[in-house]
Tab-separated table of C-alpha atoms and ligand atoms in Angstrom:
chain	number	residue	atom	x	y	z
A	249	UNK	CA	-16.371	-25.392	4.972
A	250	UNK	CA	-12.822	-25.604	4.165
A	251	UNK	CA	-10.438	-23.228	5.895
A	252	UNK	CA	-8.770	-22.849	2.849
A	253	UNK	CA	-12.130	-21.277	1.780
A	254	UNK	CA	-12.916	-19.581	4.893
A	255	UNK	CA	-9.398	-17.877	4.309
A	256	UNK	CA	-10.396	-17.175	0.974
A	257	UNK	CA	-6.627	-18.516	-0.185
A	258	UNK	CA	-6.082	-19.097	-3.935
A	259	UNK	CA	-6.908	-22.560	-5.600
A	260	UNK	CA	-3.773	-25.306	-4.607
A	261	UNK	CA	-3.332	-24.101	-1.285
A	262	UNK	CA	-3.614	-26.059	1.870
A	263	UNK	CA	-3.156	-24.974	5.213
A	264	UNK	CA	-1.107	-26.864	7.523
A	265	UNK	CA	-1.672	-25.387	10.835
A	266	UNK	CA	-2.973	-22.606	12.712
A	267	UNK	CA	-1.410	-21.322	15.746
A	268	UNK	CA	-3.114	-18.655	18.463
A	269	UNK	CA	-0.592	-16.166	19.661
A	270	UNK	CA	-0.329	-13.379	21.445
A	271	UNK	CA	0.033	-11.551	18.401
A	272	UNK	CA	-2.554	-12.677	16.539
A	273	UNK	CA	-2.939	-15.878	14.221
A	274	UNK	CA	0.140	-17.796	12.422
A	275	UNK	CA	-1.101	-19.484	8.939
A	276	UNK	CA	1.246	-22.429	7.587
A	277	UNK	CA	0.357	-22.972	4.099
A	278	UNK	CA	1.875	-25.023	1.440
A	279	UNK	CA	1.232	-24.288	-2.309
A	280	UNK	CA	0.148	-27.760	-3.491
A	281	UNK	CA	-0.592	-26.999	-7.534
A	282	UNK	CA	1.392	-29.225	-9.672
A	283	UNK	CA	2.616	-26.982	-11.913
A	284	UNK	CA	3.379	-23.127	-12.273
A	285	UNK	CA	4.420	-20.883	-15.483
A	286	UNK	CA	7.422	-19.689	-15.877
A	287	UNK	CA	8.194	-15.839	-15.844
A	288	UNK	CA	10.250	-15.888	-18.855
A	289	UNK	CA	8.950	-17.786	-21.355
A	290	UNK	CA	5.122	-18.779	-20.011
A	291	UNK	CA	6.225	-22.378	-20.183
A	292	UNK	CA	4.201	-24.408	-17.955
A	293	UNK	CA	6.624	-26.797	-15.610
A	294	UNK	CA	6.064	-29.733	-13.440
A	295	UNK	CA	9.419	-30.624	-12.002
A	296	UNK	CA	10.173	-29.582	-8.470
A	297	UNK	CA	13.867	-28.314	-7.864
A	298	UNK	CA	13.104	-27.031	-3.971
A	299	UNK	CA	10.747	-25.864	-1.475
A	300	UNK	CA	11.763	-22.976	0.714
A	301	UNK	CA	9.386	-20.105	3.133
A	302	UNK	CA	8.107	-17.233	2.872
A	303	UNK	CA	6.629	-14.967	5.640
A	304	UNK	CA	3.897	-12.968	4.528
A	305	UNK	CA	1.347	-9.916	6.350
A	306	UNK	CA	-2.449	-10.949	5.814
A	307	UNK	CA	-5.556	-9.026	5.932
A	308	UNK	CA	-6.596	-9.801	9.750
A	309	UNK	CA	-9.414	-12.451	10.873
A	310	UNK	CA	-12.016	-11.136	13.181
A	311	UNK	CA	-10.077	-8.649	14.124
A	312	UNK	CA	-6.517	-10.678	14.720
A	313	UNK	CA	-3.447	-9.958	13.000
A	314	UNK	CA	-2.567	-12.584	10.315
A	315	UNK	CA	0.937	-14.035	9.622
A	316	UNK	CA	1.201	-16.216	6.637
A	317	UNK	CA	4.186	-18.603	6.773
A	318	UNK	CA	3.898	-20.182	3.264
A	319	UNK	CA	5.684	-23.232	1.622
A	320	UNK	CA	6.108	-22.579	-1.722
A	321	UNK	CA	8.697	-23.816	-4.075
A	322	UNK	CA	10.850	-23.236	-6.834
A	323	UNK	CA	10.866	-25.052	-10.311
A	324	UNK	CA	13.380	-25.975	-13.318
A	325	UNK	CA	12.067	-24.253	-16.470
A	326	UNK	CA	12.529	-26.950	-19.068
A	327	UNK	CA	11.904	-24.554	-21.802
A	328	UNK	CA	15.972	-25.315	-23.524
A	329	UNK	CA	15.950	-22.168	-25.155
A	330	UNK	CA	14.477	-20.129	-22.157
A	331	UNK	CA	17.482	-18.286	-19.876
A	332	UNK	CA	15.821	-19.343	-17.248
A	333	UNK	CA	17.096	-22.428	-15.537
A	334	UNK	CA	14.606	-21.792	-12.473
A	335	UNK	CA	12.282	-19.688	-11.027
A	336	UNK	CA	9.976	-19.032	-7.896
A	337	UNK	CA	6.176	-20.242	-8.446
A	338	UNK	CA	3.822	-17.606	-9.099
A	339	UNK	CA	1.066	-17.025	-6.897
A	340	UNK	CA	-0.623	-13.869	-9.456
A	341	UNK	CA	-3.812	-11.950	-7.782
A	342	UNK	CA	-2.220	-13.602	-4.056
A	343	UNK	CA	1.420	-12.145	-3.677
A	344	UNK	CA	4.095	-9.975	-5.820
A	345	UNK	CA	7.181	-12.469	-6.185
A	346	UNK	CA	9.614	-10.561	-3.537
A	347	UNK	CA	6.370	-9.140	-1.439
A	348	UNK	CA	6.402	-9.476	2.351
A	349	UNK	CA	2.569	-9.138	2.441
A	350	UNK	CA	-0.302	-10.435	0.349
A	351	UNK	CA	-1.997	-8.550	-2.481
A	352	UNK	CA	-5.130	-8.144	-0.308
A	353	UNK	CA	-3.065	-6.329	2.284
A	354	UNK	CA	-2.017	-4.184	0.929
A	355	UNK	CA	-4.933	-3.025	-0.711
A	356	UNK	CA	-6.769	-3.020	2.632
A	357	UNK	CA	-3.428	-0.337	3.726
A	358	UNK	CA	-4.077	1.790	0.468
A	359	UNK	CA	-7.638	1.951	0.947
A	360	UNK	CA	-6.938	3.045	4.531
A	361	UNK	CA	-4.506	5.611	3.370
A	362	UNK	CA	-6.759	6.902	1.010
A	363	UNK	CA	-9.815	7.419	3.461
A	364	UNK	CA	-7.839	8.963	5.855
A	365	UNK	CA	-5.793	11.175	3.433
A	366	UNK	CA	-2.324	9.619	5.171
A	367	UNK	CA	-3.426	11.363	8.443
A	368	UNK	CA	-4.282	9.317	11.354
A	369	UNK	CA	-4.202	6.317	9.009
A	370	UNK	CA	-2.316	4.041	11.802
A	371	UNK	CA	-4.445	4.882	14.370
A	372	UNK	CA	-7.899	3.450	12.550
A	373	UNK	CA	-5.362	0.161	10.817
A	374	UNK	CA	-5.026	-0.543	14.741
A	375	UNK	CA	-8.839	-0.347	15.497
A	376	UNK	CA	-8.860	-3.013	12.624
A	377	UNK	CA	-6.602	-5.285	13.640
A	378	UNK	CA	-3.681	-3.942	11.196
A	379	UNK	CA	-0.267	-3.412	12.275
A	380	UNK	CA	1.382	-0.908	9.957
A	381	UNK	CA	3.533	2.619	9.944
A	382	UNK	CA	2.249	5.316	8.322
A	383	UNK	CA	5.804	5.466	6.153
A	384	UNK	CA	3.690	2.208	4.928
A	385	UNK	CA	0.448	3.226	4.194
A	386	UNK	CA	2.244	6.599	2.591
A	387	UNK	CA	4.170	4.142	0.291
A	388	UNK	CA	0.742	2.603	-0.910
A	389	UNK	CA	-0.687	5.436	-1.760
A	390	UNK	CA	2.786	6.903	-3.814
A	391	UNK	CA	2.299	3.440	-5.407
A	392	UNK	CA	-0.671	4.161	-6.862
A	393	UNK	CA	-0.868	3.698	-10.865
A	394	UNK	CA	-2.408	7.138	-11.238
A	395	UNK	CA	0.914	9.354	-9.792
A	396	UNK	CA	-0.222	12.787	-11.823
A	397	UNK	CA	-1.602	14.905	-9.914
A	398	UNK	CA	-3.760	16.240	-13.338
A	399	UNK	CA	-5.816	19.212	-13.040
A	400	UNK	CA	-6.668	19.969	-9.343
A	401	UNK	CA	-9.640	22.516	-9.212
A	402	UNK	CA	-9.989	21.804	-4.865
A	403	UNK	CA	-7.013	21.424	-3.006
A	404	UNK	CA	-6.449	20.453	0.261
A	405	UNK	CA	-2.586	20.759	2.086
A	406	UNK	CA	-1.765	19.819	5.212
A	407	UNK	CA	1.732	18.800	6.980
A	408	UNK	CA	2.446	15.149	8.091
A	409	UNK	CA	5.466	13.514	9.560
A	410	UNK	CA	7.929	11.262	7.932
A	411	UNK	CA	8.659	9.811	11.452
A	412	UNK	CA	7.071	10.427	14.635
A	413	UNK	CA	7.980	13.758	15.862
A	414	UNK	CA	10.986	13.917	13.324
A	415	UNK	CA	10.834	15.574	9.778
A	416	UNK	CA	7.805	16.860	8.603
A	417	UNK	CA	6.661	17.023	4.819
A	418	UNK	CA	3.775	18.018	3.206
A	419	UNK	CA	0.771	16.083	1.554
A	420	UNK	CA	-1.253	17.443	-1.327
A	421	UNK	CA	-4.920	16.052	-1.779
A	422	UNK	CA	-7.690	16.232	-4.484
A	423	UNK	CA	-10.688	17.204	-2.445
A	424	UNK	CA	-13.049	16.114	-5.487
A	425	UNK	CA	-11.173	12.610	-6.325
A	426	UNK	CA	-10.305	12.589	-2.737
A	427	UNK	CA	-6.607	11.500	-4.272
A	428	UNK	CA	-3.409	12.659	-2.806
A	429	UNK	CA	-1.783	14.075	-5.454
A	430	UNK	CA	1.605	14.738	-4.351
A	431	UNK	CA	3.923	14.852	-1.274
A	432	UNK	CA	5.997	17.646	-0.608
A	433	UNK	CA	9.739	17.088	0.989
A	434	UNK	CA	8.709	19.881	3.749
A	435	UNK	CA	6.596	22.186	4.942
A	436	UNK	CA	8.093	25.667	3.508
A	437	UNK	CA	5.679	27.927	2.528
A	438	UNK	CA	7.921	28.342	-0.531
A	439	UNK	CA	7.700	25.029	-1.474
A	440	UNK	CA	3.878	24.199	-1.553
A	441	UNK	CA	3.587	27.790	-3.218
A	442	UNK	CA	5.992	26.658	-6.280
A	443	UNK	CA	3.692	22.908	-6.495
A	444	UNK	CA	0.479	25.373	-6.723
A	445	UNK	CA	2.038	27.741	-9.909
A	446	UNK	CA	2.046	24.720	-11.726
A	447	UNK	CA	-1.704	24.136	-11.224
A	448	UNK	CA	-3.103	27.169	-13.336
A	449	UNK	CA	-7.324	25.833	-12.419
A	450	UNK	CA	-7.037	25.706	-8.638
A	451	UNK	CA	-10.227	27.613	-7.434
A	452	UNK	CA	-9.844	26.255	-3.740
A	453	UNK	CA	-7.622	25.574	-1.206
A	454	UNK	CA	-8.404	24.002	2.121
A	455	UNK	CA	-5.767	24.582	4.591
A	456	UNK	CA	-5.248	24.330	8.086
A	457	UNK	CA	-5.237	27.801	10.368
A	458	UNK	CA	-1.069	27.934	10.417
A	459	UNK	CA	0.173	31.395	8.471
A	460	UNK	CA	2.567	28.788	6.170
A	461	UNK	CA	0.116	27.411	3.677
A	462	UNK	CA	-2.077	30.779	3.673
A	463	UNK	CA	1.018	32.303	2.676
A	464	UNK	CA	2.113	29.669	0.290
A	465	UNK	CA	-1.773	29.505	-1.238
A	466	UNK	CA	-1.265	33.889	-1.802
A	467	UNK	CA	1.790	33.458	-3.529
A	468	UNK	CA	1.185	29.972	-5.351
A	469	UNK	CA	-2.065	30.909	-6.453
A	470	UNK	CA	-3.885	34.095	-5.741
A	471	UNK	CA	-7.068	33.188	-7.851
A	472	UNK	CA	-7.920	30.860	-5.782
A	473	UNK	CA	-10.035	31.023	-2.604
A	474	UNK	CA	-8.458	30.008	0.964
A	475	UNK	CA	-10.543	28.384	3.464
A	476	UNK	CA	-9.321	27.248	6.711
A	477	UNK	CA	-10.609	24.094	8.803
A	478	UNK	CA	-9.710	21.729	11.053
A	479	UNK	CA	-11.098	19.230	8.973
A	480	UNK	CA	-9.523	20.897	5.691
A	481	UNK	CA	-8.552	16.908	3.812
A	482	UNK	CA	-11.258	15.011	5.182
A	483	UNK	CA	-14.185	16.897	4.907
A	484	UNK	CA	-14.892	16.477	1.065
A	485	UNK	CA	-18.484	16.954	-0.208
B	517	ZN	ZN1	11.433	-20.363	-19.114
């Protein structure tokens, strides 16, 4: 089998070497397909104006971390009424244009974020080979397509740190769509209790056993039903 296969890379790519380090594997690949599209206009072009590198994060390989260095190149639109004189190939479904890691990646970091509600999310990318920062995997999740939080019926809260041991904030999770719905700037009861007025069908929330968010869940919303657990985001269902 090809390792361009094995790698699952897109169609025109060809891998020039693999190195073993310390760290994990390094990937040179060079995007071979003759032509690419223009962003501007669609316009399919051929002609070459320069080749320059990019160095991307991979999903990991048995359990290795994966550094892409790819070759790709940039091409004159010849398009004369396009704006464009030339633009960076397109590698769609692969990479984003100005990306620093692969489309797969970061998927792999969002679905992590999302199964661990943000919490503890670096701890289990390590056991799987993925090198990240939770300020990462808290950016995948914000980047989500779906940013309203809707109508949240089961709520769970809990704090989380913007840095280790610095500022803390505080995360907001559907318990049903096991979504987070919002993040909070702190942890202030009065805060979280002014994000829950605006949900008028919360019948739940699942907190943890500090006196902030019981406090915040009375005043925010005093219809609904507090319980407290140590497993108050995770435990869903
Ligand atoms: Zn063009």
């Amino acid at each position: 089998m090809e390792g361009t296969s094995l790698l699952h890379l897109p169609e025109g790519m060809l891998i020039d070497q693999i190195q073993i380090t310390e760290n994990g594997l390094v990937i040179e690949i060079v995007a071979t397909h003759p032509t690419s599209c223009c962003p501007l206009c669609s316009q399919r072009s051929s002609s070459i104006q320069s080749h320059y590198r990019r160095v991307l994060r991979d999903a990991p390989c048995a359990g290795r971390r994966v550094q892409l260095v790819l070759t790709a190149r940039k091409f004159y639109c010849r398009n004369a009424l396009c704006e464009r004189k030339v633009f960076t190939e397109r590698l769609p479904a692969f990479v984003e244009p100005w990306a620093r890691m692969t489309i797969r990646h970061c998927e792999q970091l969002t679905s992590i974020g999302l199964a661990t509600c943000g919490k503890g999310g670096t701890r289990l990318a390590a056991r799987l080979g993925v090198q990240t920062t939770r300020q990462t995997i808290l950016r995948r999740i914000m980047a989500l397509p779906d940013g309203s939080p809707g109508s949240v019926l089961y709520l769970g809260i809990d704090d989380f740190s913007f840095r280790r041991g610095g500022r803390f904030g505080t995360i907001l999770v559907n318990l049903e769509s096991r979504r987070v719905v919002d993040l909070l700037p702190d942890r202030e009861a009065g805060t979280s209790a002014a994000w829950m007025r605006q949900q008028l069908d919360l019948m739940v929330v699942s907190r943890d056993r500090g006196g902030a968010y019981a406090s915040a869940a009375r005043e925010g919303t005093p219809q609904a039903m507090q319980c407290a657990d140590r497993f108050h985001l995770m435990k869903v269902n």
